[in-house]
XYZ file of C-alpha atoms in Angstrom:
115
model
C -31.314 7.679 -5.364
C -32.758 7.250 -1.860
C -30.770 7.816 1.310
C -31.131 4.101 2.116
C -29.427 3.173 -1.183
C -26.673 5.728 -0.687
C -25.839 4.364 2.758
C -25.609 0.851 1.311
C -23.249 2.026 -1.446
C -21.164 4.053 1.009
C -21.013 1.141 3.461
C -19.844 -1.207 0.710
C -17.151 1.302 -0.267
C -15.869 1.489 3.294
C -15.702 -2.302 3.518
C -13.894 -2.477 0.167
C -11.413 0.219 1.205
C -10.745 -1.566 4.495
C -10.098 -4.794 2.605
C -7.701 -3.086 0.192
C -5.633 -1.322 2.848
C -5.550 -3.864 5.606
C -4.236 -7.345 5.772
C -5.570 -10.286 7.701
C -3.245 -11.632 10.359
C -4.564 -15.163 9.709
C -3.585 -15.068 6.026
C -0.151 -13.687 6.837
C 0.415 -16.265 9.569
C -0.489 -19.052 7.153
C 2.035 -17.712 4.663
C 4.657 -17.276 7.390
C 5.058 -13.556 6.688
C 4.733 -10.411 8.724
C 4.034 -7.130 6.914
C 5.868 -4.128 8.282
C 5.153 -0.563 7.191
C 8.004 1.917 7.311
C 7.547 5.646 6.610
C 9.755 6.777 3.740
C 10.769 10.136 2.253
C 11.230 11.026 -1.412
C 14.987 11.145 -0.883
C 15.065 7.490 0.251
C 12.714 6.123 -2.443
C 15.445 5.019 -4.907
C 16.613 2.294 -2.501
C 13.046 0.887 -2.387
C 12.422 0.430 -6.130
C 10.641 -2.895 -6.571
C 9.032 -2.810 -3.111
C 5.358 -2.248 -2.387
C 4.584 1.371 -1.528
C 1.503 2.880 0.098
C 0.839 6.507 -0.807
C -1.672 8.797 0.902
C -2.384 11.985 -1.037
C -3.504 15.442 0.003
C -6.647 14.757 -2.071
C -7.625 11.993 0.369
C -6.881 9.039 -1.903
C -4.685 6.067 -1.060
C -2.784 4.021 -3.612
C -0.752 0.888 -3.233
C 1.563 -0.607 -5.811
C 5.086 -1.585 -6.691
C 7.485 1.351 -6.790
C 8.772 1.632 -10.356
C 10.691 4.909 -10.041
C 10.761 8.278 -8.360
C 11.900 11.661 -9.557
C 12.196 15.003 -7.831
C 8.619 15.750 -8.967
C 6.710 12.452 -8.830
C 6.519 8.820 -7.826
C 5.478 6.027 -10.214
C 3.637 2.923 -9.015
C 2.694 -0.234 -10.890
C -0.776 -1.148 -9.670
C -1.739 -4.761 -9.062
C -3.548 -6.717 -11.772
C -6.814 -6.439 -9.837
C -6.394 -2.636 -9.904
C -5.750 -2.579 -13.648
C -2.030 -3.418 -13.747
C -1.187 0.015 -15.125
C 1.528 2.408 -14.038
C 0.430 5.539 -12.213
C 2.382 8.755 -11.684
C 1.590 10.646 -8.488
C 2.834 14.262 -8.359
C 5.082 15.006 -5.390
C 3.060 18.064 -4.375
C -0.007 15.838 -3.822
C 1.796 13.255 -1.639
C 0.928 13.574 2.033
C 2.745 10.488 3.310
C 4.319 7.278 2.029
C 5.111 3.949 3.590
C 7.187 1.151 2.125
C 5.978 -2.365 2.845
C 8.637 -4.710 4.138
C 7.791 -8.393 4.412
C 9.800 -10.604 6.692
C 9.447 -14.188 7.815
C 9.173 -14.774 11.544
C 12.060 -16.584 13.195
C 11.786 -20.319 12.653
C 11.816 -22.587 15.685
C 15.138 -24.239 16.497
C 15.319 -27.730 15.070
C 15.454 -30.343 17.802
C 14.627 -27.896 20.604
C 11.462 -29.793 21.560
C 13.080 -33.236 21.212
C-alpha cells in the first residue's frame, strides 16, 4: 500500500473517530438537549447504571455505550446498534478514565414573558 493510500485511510479514521466521540451543537439544539460529561469513579458507577458512559483505556481505545453493570474488576457496556449492539466487558486495570453522559433540557422560556 502506498503512503498516499495510507494517509487517506488514516484521515478517514480520524474523521470517523471525531464523529463518534463528538456531538454537533446544532443537532443537540434542535433536539432541545445539552450533553454534559461528568468524570466518574468505579465506586460511583452503580448509581449510573442505564446512563451512557465514555471509557478511555490505557490501550488508547475509547468506547461509548450504556452502562449495564460494574464490578470491582470490570465495567460492562452495551454498545449501540451501529457498533454491533453487543455487551462489552472492560477490565478495570485497563480503564484510564470514565465519564458519564448526562443529558438535560435547557430552561424553557417563561410563557407570556414576551407578550
